[in-house]
Short mmCIF file of C-alpha atoms in Angstrom, two decimals:
data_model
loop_
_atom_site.label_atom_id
_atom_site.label_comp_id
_atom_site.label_asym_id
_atom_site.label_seq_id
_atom_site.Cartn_x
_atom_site.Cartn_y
_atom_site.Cartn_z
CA UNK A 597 0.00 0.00 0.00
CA UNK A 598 1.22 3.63 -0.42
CA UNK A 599 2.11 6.09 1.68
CA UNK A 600 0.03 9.44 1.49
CA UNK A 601 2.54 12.44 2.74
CA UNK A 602 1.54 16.09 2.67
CA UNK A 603 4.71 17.99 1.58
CA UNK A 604 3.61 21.51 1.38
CA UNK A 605 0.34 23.67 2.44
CA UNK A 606 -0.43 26.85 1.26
CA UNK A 607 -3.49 28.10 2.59
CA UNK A 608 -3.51 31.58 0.99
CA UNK A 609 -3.41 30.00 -2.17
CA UNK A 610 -5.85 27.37 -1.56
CA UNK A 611 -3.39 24.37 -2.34
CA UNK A 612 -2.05 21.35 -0.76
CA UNK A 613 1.04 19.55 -2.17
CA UNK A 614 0.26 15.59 -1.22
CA UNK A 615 2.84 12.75 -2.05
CA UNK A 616 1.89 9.19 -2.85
CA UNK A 617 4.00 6.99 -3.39
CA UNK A 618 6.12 8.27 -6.75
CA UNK A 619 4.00 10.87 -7.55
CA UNK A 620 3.08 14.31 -6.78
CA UNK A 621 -0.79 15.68 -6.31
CA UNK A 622 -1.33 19.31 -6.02
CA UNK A 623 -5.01 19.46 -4.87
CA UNK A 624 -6.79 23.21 -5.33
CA UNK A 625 -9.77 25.04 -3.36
CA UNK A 626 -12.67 26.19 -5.70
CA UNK A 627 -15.53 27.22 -4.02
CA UNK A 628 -16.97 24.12 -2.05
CA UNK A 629 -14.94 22.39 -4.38
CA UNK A 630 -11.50 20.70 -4.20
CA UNK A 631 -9.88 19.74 -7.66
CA UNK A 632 -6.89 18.10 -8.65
CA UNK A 633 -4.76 21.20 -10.39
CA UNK A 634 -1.84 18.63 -11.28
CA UNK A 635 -0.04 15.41 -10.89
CA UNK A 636 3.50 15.18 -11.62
CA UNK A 637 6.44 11.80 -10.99
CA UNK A 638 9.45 13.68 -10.68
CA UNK A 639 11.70 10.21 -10.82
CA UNK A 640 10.06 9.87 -14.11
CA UNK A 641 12.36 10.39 -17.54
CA UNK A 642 9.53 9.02 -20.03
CA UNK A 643 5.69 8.55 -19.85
CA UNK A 644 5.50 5.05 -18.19
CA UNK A 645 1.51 4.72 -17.02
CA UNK A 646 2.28 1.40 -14.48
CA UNK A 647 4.96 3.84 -12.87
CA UNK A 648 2.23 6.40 -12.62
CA UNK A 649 -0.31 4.23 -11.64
CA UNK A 650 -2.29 5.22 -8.47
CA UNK A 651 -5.42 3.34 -7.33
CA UNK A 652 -8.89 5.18 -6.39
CA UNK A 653 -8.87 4.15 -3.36
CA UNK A 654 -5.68 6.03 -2.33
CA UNK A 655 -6.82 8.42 -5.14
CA UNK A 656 -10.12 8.85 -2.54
CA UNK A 657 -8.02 9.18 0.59
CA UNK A 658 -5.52 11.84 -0.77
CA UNK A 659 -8.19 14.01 -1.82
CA UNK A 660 -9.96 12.98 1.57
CA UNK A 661 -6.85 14.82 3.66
CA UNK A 662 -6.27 17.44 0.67
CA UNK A 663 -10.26 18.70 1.73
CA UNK A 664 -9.63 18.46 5.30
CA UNK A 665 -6.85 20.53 5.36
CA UNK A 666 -8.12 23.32 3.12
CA UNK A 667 -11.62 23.23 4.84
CA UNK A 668 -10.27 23.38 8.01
CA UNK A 669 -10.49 26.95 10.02
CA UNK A 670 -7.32 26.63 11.82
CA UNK A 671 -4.26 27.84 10.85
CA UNK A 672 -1.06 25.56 11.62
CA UNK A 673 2.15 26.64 12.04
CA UNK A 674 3.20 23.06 12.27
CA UNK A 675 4.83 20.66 9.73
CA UNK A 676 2.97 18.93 7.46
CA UNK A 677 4.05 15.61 8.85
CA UNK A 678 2.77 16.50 12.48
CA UNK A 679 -0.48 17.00 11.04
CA UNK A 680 -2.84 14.05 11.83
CA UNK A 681 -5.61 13.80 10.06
CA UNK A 682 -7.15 10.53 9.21
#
């Protein structure tokens, strides 16, 4: 199973920065709304979709903590990885 970090929050932007496993998932804030602005593999030197490959579950539960995080009121001064979400 992969790991789900958060790696960077930016809450006057609206974003959240979320690694799993390889990859990198910037999640954005519209509205009520949280959308995936862009996924990147930076280990990646050609297109290879099995090294991309994320399942919806973990898809699901990355978004799940993206939401929480930009939904919540509080603001953290804390590191991402003290954050405990789920």
């Amino acid at each position: 199973m992969k790991e789900i970090e958060i790696e960077k929050v930016d809450k006057k932007e609206g974003r959240v920065r979320v690694r799993v496993g390889n990859n990198i998932l910037t999640f954005c804030k519209k509205g009520k709304r949280v959308e995936l602005v862009s996924r990147i593999n930076p280990d990646a030197q050609l297109f290879d979709p099995a090294h991309q490959y994320v399942s919806s579950e973990i898809f699901k539960k990355a978004t799940l903590k993206a939401a929480a995080i930009l939904f919540s009121n509080k603001v953290s001064n804390r590191a991402p990885e003290q954050l405990s979400l789920f």
